[in-house]
Short mmCIF file of C-alpha atoms and ligand atoms in Angstrom, two decimals:
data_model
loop_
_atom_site.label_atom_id
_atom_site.label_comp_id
_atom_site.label_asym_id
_atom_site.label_seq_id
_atom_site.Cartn_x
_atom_site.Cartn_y
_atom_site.Cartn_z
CA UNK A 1 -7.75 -5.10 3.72
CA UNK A 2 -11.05 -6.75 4.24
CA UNK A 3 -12.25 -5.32 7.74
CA UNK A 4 -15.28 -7.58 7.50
CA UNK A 5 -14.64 -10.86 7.06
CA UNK A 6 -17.43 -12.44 8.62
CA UNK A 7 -20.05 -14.14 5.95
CA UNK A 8 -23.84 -14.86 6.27
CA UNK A 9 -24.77 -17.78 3.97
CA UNK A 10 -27.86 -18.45 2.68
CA UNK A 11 -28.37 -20.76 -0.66
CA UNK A 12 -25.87 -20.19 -2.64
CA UNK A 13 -24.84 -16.80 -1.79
CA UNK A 14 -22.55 -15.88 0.81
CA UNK A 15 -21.89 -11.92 1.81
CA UNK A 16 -19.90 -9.85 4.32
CA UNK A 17 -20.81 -9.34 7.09
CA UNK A 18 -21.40 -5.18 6.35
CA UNK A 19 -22.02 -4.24 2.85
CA UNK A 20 -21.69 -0.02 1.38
CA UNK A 21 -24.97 1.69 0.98
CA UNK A 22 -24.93 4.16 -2.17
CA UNK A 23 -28.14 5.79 -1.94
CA UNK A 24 -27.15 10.12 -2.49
CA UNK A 25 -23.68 9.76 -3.83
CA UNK A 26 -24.05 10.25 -7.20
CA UNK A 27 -21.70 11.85 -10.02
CA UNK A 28 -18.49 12.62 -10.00
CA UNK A 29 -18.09 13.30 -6.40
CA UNK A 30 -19.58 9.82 -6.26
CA UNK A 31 -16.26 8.11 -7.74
CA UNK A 32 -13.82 8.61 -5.09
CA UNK A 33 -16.40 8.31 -2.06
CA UNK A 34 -17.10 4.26 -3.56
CA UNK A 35 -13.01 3.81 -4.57
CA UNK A 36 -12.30 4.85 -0.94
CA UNK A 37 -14.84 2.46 0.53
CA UNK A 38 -12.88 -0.27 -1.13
CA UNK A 39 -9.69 1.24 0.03
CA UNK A 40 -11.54 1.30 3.47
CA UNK A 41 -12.62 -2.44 2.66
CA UNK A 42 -16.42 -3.03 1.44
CA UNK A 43 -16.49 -5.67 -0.80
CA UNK A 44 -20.64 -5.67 -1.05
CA UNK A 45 -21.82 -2.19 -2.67
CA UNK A 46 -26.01 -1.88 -2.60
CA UNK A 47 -27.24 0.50 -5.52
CA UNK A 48 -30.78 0.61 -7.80
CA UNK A 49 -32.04 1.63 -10.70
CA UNK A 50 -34.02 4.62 -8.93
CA UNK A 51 -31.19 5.94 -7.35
CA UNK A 52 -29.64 7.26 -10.58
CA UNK A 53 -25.80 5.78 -9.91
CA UNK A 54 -25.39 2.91 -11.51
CA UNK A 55 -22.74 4.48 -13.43
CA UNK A 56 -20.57 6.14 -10.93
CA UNK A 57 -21.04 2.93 -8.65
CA UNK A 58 -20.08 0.70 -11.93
CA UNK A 59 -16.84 3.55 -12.95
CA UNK A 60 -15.61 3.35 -9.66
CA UNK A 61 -15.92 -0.20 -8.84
CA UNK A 62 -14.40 -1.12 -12.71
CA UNK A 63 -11.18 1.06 -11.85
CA UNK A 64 -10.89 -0.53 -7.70
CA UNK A 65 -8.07 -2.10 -6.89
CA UNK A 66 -9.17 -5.43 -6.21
CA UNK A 67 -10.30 -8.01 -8.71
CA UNK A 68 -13.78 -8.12 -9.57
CA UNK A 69 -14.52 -11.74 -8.14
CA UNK A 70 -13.82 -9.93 -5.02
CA UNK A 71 -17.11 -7.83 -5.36
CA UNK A 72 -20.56 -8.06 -4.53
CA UNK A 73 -22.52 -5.52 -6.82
CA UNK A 74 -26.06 -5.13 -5.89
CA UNK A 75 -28.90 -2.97 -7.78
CA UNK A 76 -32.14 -3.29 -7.80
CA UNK A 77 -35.78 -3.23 -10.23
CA UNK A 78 -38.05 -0.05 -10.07
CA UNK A 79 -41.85 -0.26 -9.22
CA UNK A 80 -42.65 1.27 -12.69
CA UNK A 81 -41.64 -2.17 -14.02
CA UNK A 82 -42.11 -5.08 -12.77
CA UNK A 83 -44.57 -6.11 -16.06
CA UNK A 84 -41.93 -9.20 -17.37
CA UNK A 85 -40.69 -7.67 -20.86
CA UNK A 86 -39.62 -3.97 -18.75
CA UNK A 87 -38.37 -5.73 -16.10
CA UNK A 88 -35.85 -7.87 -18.59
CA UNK A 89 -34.97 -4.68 -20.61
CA UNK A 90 -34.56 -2.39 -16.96
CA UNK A 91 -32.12 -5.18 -15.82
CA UNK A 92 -30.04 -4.61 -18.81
CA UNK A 93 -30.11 -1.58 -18.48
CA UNK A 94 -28.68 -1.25 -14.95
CA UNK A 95 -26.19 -3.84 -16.65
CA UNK A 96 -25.01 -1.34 -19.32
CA UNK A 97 -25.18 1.67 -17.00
CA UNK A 98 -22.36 -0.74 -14.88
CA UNK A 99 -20.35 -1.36 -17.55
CA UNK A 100 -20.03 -4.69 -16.54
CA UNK A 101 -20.21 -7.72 -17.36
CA UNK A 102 -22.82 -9.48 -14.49
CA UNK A 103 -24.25 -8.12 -11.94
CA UNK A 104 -23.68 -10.47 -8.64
CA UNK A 105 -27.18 -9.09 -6.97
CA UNK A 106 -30.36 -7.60 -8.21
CA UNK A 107 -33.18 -7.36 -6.36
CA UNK A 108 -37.08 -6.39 -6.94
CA UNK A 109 -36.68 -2.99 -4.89
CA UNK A 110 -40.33 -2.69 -3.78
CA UNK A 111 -43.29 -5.14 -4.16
CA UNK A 112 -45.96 -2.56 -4.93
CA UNK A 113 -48.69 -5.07 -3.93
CA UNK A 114 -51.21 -2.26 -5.40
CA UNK A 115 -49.95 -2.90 -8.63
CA UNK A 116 -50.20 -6.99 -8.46
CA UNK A 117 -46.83 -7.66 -10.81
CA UNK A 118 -44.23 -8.70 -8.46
CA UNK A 119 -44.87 -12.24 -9.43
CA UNK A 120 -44.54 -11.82 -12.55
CA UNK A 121 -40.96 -9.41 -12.23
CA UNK A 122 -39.53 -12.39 -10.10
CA UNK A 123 -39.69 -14.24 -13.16
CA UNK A 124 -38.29 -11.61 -15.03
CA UNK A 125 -35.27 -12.12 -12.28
CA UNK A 126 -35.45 -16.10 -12.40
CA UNK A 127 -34.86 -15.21 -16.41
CA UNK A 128 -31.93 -12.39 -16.02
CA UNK A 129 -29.77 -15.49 -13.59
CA UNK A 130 -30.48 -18.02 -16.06
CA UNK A 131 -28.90 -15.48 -18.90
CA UNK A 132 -25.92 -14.82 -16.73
CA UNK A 133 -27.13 -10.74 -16.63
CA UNK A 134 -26.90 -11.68 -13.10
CA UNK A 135 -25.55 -13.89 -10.61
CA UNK A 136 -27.99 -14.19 -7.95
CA UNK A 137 -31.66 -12.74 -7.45
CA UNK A 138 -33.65 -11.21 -4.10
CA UNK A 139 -36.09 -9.19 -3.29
CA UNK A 140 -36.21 -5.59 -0.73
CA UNK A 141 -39.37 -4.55 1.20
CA UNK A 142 -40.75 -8.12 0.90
CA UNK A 143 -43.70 -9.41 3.41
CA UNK A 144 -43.91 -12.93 4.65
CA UNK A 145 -47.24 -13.20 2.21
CA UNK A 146 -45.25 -11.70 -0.79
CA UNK A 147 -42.57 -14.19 0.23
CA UNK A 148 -45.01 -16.63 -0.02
CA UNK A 149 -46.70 -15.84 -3.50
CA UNK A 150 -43.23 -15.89 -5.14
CA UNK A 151 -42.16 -19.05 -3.72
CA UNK A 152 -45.75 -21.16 -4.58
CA UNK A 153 -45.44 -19.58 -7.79
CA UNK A 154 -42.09 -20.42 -8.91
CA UNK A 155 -40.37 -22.15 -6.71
CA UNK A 156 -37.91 -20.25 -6.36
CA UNK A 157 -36.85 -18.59 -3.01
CA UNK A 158 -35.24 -15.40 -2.91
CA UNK A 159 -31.44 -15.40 -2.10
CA UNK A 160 -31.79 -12.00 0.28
CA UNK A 161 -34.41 -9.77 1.36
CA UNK A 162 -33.38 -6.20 2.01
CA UNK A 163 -35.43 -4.55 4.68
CA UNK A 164 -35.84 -1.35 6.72
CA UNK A 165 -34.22 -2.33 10.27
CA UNK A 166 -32.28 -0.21 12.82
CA UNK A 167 -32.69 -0.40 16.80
CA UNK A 168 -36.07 1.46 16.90
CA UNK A 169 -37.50 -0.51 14.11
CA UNK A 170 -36.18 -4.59 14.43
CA UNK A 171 -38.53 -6.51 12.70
CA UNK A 172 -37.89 -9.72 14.76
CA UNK A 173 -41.01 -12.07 12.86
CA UNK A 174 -39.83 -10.58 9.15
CA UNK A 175 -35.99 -12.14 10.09
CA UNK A 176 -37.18 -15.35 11.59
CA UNK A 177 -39.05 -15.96 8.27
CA UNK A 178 -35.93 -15.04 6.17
CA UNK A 179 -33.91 -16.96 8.55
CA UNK A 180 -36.45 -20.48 8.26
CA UNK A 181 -36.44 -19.99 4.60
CA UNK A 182 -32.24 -19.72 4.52
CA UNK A 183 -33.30 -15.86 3.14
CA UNK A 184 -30.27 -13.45 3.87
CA UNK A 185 -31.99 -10.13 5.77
CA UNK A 186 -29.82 -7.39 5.02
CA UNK A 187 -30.66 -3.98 6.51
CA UNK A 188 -31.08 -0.47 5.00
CA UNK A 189 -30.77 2.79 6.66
CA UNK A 190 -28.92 0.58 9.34
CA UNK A 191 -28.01 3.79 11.30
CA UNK A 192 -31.26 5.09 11.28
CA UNK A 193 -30.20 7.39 8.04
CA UNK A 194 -28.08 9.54 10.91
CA UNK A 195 -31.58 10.83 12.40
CA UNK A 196 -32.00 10.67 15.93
CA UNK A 197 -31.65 6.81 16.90
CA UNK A 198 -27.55 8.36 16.84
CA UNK A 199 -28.78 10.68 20.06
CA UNK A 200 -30.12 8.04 21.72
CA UNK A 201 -29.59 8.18 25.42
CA UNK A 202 -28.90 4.17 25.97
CA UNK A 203 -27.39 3.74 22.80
CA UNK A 204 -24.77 6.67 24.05
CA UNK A 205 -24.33 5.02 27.33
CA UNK A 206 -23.52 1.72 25.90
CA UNK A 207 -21.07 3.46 23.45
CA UNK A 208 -19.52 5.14 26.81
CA UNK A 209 -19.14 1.73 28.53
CA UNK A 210 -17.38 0.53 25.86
CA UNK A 211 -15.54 3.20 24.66
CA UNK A 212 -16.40 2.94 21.25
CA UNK A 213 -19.09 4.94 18.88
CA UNK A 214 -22.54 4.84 18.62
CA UNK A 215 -22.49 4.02 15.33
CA UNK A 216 -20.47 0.96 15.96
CA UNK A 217 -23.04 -0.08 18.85
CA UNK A 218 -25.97 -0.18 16.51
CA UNK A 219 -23.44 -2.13 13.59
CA UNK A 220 -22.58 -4.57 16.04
CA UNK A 221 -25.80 -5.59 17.00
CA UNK A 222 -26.65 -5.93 14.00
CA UNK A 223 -23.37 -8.37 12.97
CA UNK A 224 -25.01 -10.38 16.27
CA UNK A 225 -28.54 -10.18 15.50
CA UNK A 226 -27.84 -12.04 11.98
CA UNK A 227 -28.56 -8.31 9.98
CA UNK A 228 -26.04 -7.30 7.41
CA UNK A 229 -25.98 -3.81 7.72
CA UNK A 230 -25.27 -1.51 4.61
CA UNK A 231 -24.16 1.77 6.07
CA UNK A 232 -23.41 4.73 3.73
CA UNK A 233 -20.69 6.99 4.52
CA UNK A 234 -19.27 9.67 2.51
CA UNK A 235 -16.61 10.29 5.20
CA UNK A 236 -13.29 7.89 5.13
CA UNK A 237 -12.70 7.78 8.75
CA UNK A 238 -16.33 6.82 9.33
CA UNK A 239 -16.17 4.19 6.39
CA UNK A 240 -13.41 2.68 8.74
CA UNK A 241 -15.21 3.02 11.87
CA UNK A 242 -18.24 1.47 10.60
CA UNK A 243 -16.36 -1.31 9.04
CA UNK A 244 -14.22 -2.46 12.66
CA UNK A 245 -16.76 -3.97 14.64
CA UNK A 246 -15.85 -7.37 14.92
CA UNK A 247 -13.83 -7.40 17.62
CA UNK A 248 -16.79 -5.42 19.83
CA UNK A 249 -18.06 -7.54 22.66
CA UNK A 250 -21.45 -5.89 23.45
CA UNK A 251 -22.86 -8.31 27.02
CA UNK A 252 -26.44 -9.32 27.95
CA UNK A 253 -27.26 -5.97 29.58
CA UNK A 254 -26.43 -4.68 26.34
CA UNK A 255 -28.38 -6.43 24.09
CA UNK A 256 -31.16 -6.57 26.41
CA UNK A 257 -31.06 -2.66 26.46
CA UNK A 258 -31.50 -2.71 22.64
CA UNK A 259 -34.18 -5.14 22.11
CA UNK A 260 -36.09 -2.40 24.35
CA UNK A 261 -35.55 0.16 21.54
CA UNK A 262 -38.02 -1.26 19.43
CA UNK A 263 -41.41 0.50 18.33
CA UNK A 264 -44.16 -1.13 16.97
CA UNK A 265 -44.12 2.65 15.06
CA UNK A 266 -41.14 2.95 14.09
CA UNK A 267 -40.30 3.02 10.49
CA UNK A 268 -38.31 6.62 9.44
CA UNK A 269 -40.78 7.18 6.66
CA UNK A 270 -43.84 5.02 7.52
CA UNK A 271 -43.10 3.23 4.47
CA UNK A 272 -44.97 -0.25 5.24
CA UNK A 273 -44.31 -2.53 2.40
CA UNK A 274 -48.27 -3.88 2.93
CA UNK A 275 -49.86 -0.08 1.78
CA UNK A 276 -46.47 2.03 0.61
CA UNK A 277 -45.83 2.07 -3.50
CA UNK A 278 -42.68 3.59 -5.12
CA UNK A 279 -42.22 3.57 -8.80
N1 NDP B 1 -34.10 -1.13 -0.30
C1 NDP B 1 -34.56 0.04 0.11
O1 NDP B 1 -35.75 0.34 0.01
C2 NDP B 1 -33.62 1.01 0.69
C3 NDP B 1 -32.26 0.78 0.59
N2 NDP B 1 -31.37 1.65 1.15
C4 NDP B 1 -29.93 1.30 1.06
O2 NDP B 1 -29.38 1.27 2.37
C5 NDP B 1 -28.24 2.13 2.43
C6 NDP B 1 -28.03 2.71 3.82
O3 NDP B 1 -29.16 3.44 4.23
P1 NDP B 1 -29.18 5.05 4.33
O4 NDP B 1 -30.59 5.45 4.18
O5 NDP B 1 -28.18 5.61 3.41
O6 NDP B 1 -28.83 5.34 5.84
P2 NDP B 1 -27.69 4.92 6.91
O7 NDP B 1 -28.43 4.35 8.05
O8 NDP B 1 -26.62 4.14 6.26
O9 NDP B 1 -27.16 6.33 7.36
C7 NDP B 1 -26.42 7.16 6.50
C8 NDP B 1 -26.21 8.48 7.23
O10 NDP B 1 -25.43 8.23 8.41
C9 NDP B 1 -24.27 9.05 8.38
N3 NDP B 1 -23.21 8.24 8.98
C10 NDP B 1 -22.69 7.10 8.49
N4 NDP B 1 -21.75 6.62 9.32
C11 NDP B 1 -21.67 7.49 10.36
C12 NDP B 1 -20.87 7.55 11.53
N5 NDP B 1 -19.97 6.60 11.80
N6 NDP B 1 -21.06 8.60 12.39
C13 NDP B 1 -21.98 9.54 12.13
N7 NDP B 1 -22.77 9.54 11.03
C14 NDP B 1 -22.60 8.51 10.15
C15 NDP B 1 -24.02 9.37 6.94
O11 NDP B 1 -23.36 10.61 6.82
P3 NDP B 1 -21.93 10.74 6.06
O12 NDP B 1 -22.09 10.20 4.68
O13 NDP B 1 -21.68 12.22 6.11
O14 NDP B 1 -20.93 9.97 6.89
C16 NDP B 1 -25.46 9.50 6.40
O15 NDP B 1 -26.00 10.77 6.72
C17 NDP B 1 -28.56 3.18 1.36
O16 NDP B 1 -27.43 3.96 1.04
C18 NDP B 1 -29.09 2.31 0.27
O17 NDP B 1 -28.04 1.67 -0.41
C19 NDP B 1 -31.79 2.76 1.82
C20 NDP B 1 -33.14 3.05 1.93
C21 NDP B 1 -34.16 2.20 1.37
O1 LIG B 2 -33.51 4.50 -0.96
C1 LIG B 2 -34.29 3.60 -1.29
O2 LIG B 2 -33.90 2.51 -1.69
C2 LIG B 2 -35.73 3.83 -1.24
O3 LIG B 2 -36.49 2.96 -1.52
C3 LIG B 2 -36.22 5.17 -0.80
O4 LIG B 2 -37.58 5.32 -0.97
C4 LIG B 2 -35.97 5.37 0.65
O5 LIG B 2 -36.90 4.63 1.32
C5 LIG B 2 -35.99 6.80 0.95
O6 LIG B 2 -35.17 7.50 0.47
C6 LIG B 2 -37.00 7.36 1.84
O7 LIG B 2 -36.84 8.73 1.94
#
């Protein structure tokens, strides 16, 4: 059963509403944890080279039990090569560590503006969708002036950009570009990686009023911001729980409370995109 039915378009592309995040499960252990999360109804699964799982998230999505035009499979190009020939072989790489036969979404994880080759891995991309390696191309981490400088110099405008974006950290001007340049914005560590945005006093009190989690607060408002969240969860009742938020009405009040949350400060890991490089 699809629990998420909803779909943010943007080009070409079209997603649920909530995608899987797969960052830490790795392994073994990894291949039930992603089976159950179709089971619990993901149909978008977010992986990357650098997290070392393209296998188990390839194995386990290869043996689900839905057909494979049902799934979105996301990974995702290192720092440590963006120069255009590594980039090509790195994408066929995470392609054979799949075992599959396309990959529907591969973004350039981090644009490493100290290293000046994002440009020239975007073509790399542009390259791996013409070749079929991959089905549609985005970027993570992306600026408005990065944006930019891939769009003057190809033309070609990323289909998503995956960004850091929870309640205390909402990035309201990076979504209003994605959202003029029909860019998807999809959200990691949507719950805050579990730190202490789950504690929060008026996210608990709208959870009370409504009888529902936190958790589910803070995936709703994202659903209603325009966000697609990709939560991780290891646990099969929380899979569920992040997956049936739909139906939640959150009011004005609400809302309002939320957009309060935000901190001009408040990235988990001060990683800003402008100064931050991971290879
Ligand atoms: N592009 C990028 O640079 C980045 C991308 N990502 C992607 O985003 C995904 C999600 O981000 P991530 O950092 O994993 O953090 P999340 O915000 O998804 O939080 C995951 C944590 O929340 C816990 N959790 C999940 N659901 C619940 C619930 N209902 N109640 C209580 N706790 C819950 C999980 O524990 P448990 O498993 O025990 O349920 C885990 O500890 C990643 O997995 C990855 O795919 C992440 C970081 C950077
Ligand atoms: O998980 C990812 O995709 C990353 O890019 C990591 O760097 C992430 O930001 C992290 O794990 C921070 O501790």
């Amino acid at each position: 059963m699809n629990r998420a039915p909803a779909v943010t378009a943007g080009g070409s592309l079209t997603v649920p509403a909530i995608g899987f995040g797969t960052y830490g499960l790795n392994g073994l252990p990894a291949l039930d944890v992603i089976r159950q999360a179709v089971a619990s109804g993901y149909r978008l699964f977010d992986s990357a080279f650098n997290y070392e799982n393209e296998g188990a998230v390839g194995a386990a999505l290869r043996s689900a039990s839905v057909p494979r035009e049902e799934l979105l499979i996301t990974s995702k190009l290192p720092g440590r090569h963006h120069a255009h020939d590594e980039a090509i072989a790195t994408i066929e790489e995470s392609l054979l560590r799949t075992g599959l036969e396309y990959l529907d979404l591969y973004l350039i994880h981090w644009p490493n503006p100290g290293v000046g080759l994002y440009v020239e891995a975007w073509q790399a991309l542009i390259e791996a969708r013409e070749r079929g390696l991959v089905r549609h191309i985005g970027v993570s981490n992306f600026l408005p002036d990065h944006l930019t400088a891939l769009m003057e110099a190809t033309g070609v405008t990323p289909e998503v950009n995956q960004i850091e974006l929870h309640p205390y950290f909402q990035q309201e001007t990076q979504r209003a570009f994605d959202r003029e340049h029909g860019i998807i914005t999809e959200a990691w560590s949507p719950l805050g990686r579990a730190t202490d945005i789950l504690q929060d006093p008026v996210l608990t009190g709208i959870a009370h009023k409504h009888q529902i989690t936190v958790p589910q607060v803070v995936l709703r408002w994202h659903t209603l911001i325009g966000s697609v969240p990709l939560p991780k969860s290891a646990d099969p009742q929380r899979q569920v729980q992040n997956l049936t938020v739909a139906g939640i009405s959150l009011d004005e009040d609400d809302l309002a409370a939320i957009a309060a949350l935000d901190r001009p400060a408040g990235r988990i890991w001060d990683q800003d995109p402008a100064t931050y490089e991971e290879f």
